[in-house]
Coordinates of C-alpha atoms in Angstrom, one line a residue:
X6 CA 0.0 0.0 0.0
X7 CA 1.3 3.6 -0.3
X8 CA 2.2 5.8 1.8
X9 CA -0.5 7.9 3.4
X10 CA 1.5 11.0 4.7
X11 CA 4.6 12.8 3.9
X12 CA 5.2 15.2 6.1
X13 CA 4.4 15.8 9.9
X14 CA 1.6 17.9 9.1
X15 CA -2.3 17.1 10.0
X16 CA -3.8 18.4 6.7
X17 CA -1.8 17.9 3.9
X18 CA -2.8 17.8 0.3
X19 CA -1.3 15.8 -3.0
X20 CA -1.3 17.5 -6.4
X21 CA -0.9 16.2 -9.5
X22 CA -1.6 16.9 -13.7
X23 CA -2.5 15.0 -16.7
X24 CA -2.0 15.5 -20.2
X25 CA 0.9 17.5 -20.6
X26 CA 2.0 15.7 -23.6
X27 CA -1.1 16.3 -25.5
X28 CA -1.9 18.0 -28.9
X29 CA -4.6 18.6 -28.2
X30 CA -7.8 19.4 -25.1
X31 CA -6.9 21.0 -21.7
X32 CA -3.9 20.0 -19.2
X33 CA -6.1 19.2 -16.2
X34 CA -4.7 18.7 -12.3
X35 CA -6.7 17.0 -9.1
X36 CA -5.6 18.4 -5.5
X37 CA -7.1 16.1 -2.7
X38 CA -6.7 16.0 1.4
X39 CA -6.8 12.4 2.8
X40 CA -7.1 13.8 6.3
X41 CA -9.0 16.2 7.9
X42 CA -9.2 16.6 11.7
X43 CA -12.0 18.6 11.4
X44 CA -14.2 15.8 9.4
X45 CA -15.2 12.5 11.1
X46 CA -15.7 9.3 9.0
X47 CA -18.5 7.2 10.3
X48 CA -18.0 3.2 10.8
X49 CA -18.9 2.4 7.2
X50 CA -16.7 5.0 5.4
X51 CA -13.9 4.2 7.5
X52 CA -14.2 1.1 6.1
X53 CA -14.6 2.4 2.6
X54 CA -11.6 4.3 2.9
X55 CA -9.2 1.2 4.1
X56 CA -11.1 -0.9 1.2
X57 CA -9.7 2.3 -1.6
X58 CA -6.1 2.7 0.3
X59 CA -5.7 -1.2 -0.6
X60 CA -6.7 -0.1 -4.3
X61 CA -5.3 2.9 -5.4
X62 CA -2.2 2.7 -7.4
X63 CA -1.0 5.9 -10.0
X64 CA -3.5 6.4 -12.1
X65 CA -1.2 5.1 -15.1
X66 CA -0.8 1.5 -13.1
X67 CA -4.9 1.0 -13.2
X68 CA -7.5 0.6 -16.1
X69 CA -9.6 2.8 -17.1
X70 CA -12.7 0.7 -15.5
X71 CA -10.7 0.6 -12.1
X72 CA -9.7 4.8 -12.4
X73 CA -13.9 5.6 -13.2
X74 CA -15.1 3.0 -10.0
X75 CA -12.7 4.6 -7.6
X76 CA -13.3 8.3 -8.7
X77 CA -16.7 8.4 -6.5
X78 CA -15.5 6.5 -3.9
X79 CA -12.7 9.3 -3.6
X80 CA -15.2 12.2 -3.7
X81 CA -17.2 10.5 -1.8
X82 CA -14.3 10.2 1.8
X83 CA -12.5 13.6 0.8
X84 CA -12.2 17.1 0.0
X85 CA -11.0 17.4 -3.5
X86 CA -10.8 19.4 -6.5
X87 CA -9.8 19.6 -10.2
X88 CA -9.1 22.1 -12.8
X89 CA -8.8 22.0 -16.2
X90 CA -6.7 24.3 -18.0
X91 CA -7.5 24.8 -22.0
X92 CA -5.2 24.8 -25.1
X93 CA -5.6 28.7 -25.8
X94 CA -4.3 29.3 -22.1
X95 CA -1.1 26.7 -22.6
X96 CA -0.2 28.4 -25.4
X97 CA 0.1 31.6 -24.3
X98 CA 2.0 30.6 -20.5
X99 CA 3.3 27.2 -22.2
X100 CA 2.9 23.5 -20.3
X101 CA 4.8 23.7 -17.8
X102 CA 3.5 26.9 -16.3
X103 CA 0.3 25.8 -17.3
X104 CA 0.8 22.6 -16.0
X105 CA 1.8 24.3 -12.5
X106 CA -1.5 26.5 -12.9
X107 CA -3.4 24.0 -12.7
X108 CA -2.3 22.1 -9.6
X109 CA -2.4 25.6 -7.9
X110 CA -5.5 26.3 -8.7
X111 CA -6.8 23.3 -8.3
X112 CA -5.7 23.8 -4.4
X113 CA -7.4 27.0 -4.2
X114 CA -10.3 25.5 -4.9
X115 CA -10.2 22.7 -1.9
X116 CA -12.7 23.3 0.8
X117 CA -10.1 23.2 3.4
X118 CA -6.4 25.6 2.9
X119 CA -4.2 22.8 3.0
X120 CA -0.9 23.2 5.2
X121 CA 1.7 21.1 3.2
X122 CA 1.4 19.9 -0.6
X123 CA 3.2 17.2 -1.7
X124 CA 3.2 17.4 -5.7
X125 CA 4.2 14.8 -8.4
X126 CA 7.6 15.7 -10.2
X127 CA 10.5 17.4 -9.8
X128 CA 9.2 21.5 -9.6
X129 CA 7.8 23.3 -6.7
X130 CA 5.0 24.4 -6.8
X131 CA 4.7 27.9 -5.8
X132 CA 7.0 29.2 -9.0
X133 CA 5.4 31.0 -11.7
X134 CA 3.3 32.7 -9.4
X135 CA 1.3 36.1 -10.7
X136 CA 2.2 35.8 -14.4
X137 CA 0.9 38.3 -17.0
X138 CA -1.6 36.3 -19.0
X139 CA -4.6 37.5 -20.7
X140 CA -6.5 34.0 -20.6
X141 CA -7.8 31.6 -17.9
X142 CA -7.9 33.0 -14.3
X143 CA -5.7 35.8 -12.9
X144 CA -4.5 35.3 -9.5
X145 CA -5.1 37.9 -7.2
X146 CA -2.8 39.4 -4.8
X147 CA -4.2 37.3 -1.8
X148 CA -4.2 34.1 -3.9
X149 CA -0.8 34.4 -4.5
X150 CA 0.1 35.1 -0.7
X151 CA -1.8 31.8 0.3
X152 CA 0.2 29.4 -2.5
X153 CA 3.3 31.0 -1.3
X154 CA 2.6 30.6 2.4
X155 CA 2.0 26.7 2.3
X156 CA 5.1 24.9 1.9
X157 CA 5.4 22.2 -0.2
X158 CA 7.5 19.2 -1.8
X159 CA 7.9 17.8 -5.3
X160 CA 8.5 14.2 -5.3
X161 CA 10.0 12.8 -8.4
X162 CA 7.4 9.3 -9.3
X163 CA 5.5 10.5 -5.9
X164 CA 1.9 9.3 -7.9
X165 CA 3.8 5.6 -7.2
X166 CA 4.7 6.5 -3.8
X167 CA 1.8 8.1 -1.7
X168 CA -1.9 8.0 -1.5
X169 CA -3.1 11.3 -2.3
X170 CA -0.9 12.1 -5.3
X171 CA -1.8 9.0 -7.0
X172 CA -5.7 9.8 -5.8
X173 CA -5.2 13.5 -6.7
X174 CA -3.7 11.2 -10.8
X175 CA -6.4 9.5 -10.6
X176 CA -9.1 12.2 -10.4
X177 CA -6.7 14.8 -13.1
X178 CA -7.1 11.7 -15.1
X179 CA -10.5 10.6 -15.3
X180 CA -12.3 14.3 -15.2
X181 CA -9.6 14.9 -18.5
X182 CA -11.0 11.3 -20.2
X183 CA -14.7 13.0 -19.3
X184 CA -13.4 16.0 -21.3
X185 CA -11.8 14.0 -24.5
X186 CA -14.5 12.0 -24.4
X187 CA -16.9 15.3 -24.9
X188 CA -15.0 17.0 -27.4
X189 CA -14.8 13.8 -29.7
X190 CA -18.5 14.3 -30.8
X191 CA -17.5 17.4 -31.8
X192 CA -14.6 16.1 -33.9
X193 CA -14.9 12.3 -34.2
X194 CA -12.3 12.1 -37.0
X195 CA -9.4 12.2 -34.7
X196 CA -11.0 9.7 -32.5
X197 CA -9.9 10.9 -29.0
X198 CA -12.1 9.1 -27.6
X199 CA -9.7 6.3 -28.0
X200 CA -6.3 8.4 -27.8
X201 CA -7.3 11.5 -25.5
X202 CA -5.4 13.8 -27.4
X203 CA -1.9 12.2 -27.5
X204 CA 0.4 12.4 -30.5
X205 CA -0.6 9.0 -31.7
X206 CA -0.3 7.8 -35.7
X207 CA -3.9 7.8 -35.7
X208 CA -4.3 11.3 -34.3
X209 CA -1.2 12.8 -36.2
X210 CA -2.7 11.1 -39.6
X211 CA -6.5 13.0 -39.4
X212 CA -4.2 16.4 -38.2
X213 CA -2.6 15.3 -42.1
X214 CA -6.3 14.8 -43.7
X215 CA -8.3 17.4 -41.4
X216 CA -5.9 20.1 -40.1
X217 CA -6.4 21.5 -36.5
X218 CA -9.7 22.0 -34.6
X219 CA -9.7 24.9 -32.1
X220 CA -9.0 22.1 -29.1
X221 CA -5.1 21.5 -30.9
X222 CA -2.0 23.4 -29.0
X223 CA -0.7 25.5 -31.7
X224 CA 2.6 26.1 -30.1
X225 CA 2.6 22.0 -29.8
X226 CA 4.9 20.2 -33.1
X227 CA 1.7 18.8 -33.9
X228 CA 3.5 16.6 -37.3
X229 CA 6.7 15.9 -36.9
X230 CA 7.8 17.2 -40.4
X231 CA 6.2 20.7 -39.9
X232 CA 7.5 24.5 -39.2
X233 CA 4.1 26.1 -39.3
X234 CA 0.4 25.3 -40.0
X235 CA -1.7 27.1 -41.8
X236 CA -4.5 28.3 -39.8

């Protein structure tokens, strides 16, 4: 089983992303708090909540089935969050700032300030704060001040390592799915129902046949042979 804490801590929150290597649809991030002194699990979720600690893995260790019947059982027990960020805002701060975005606000939008993060990867988290953008949300001044006041630890492979990153994967991964899945009506000839965005053969051919849809990261190499697209 993983690891349920990380640092000493009573509320402490995991963060992590999914689909940063996308072409295409939003880079989305879950934030979750296993632990709450100030909520009290009856008999039965207390049980429930063992039962999911024995099952929860990093989202990419667990099928699709297994990621969508643990979802409700995770919102269920805790206080979470999710946040998607979309392809016009990632190309204008890039995916790694976006990518940090949305963890961060993904926190802000917890029920309970968090007073430790533990985040998947190898960045902190409270860089990048306040940047000039003219899409998705603007921080305010007092946003800012809270992110930089909580202190937090990136832990290289931590969604393989402790409970609420791989819940917080598990929840960035399955609302993103829910968003792919949405979109594909919209533009069934890449299929992403099937490949979610990624730079696949399939989804890099119907770029070749179709062009781009207003879901594809410009700034992204979308074909590996191009300089530019026409628009």
């Amino acid at each position: 089983m993983l690891k349920k804490c990380y640092s000493e801590f009573l509320i402490e929150c995991g963060t992590d992303e999914a689909g940063r290597g996308c072409l295409a649809g939003p880079v989305t991030a879950g934030a979750i708090i296993l632990h709450n002194p100030n909520l009290v699990l009856t008999k039965e979720k207390k049980k429930l909540e063992q039962l999911l600690f024995k099952s929860i893995n990093d989202s990419k260790q667990l099928t699709e089935k297994k990621r969508f019947e643990l979802r409700p059982i995770i919102e269920e027990l805790f206080d979470f969050a999710f946040i998607h960020i979309n392809n016009d805002e990632i190309d204008e701060i890039n995916i790694l700032n976006a990518s940090m975005k949305a963890m961060q606000e993904s926190i802000l939008n917890l029920k309970t300030q968090p007073e430790y993060i533990i985040v998947d990867g190898n960045r902190p988290l409270n860089g990048k704060l306040g940047m000039k953008q003219t899409k998705g949300k603007i921080f305010t001044s007092e946003e800012i001040e809270i992110l930089k006041s909580i202190p937090n630890t990136s832990i290289i492979k931590g969604d393989a390592k402790y409970l609420s990153i791989a819940a917080a994967s598990i929840l960035a991964k399955t609302y993103r799915d829910d968003f792919m899945d949405k979109i594909h009506d919209e533009f069934p000839m890449y299929n992403w129902k099937k490949n979610k965005g990624y730079p696949t053969k399939e989804h890099r051919d119907a770029i070749r046949k179709h062009g781009i849809t207003k879901y594809h990261r410009k700034t992204f190499r979308l074909l590996p042979e191009q300089l530019t697209l026409e628009l």
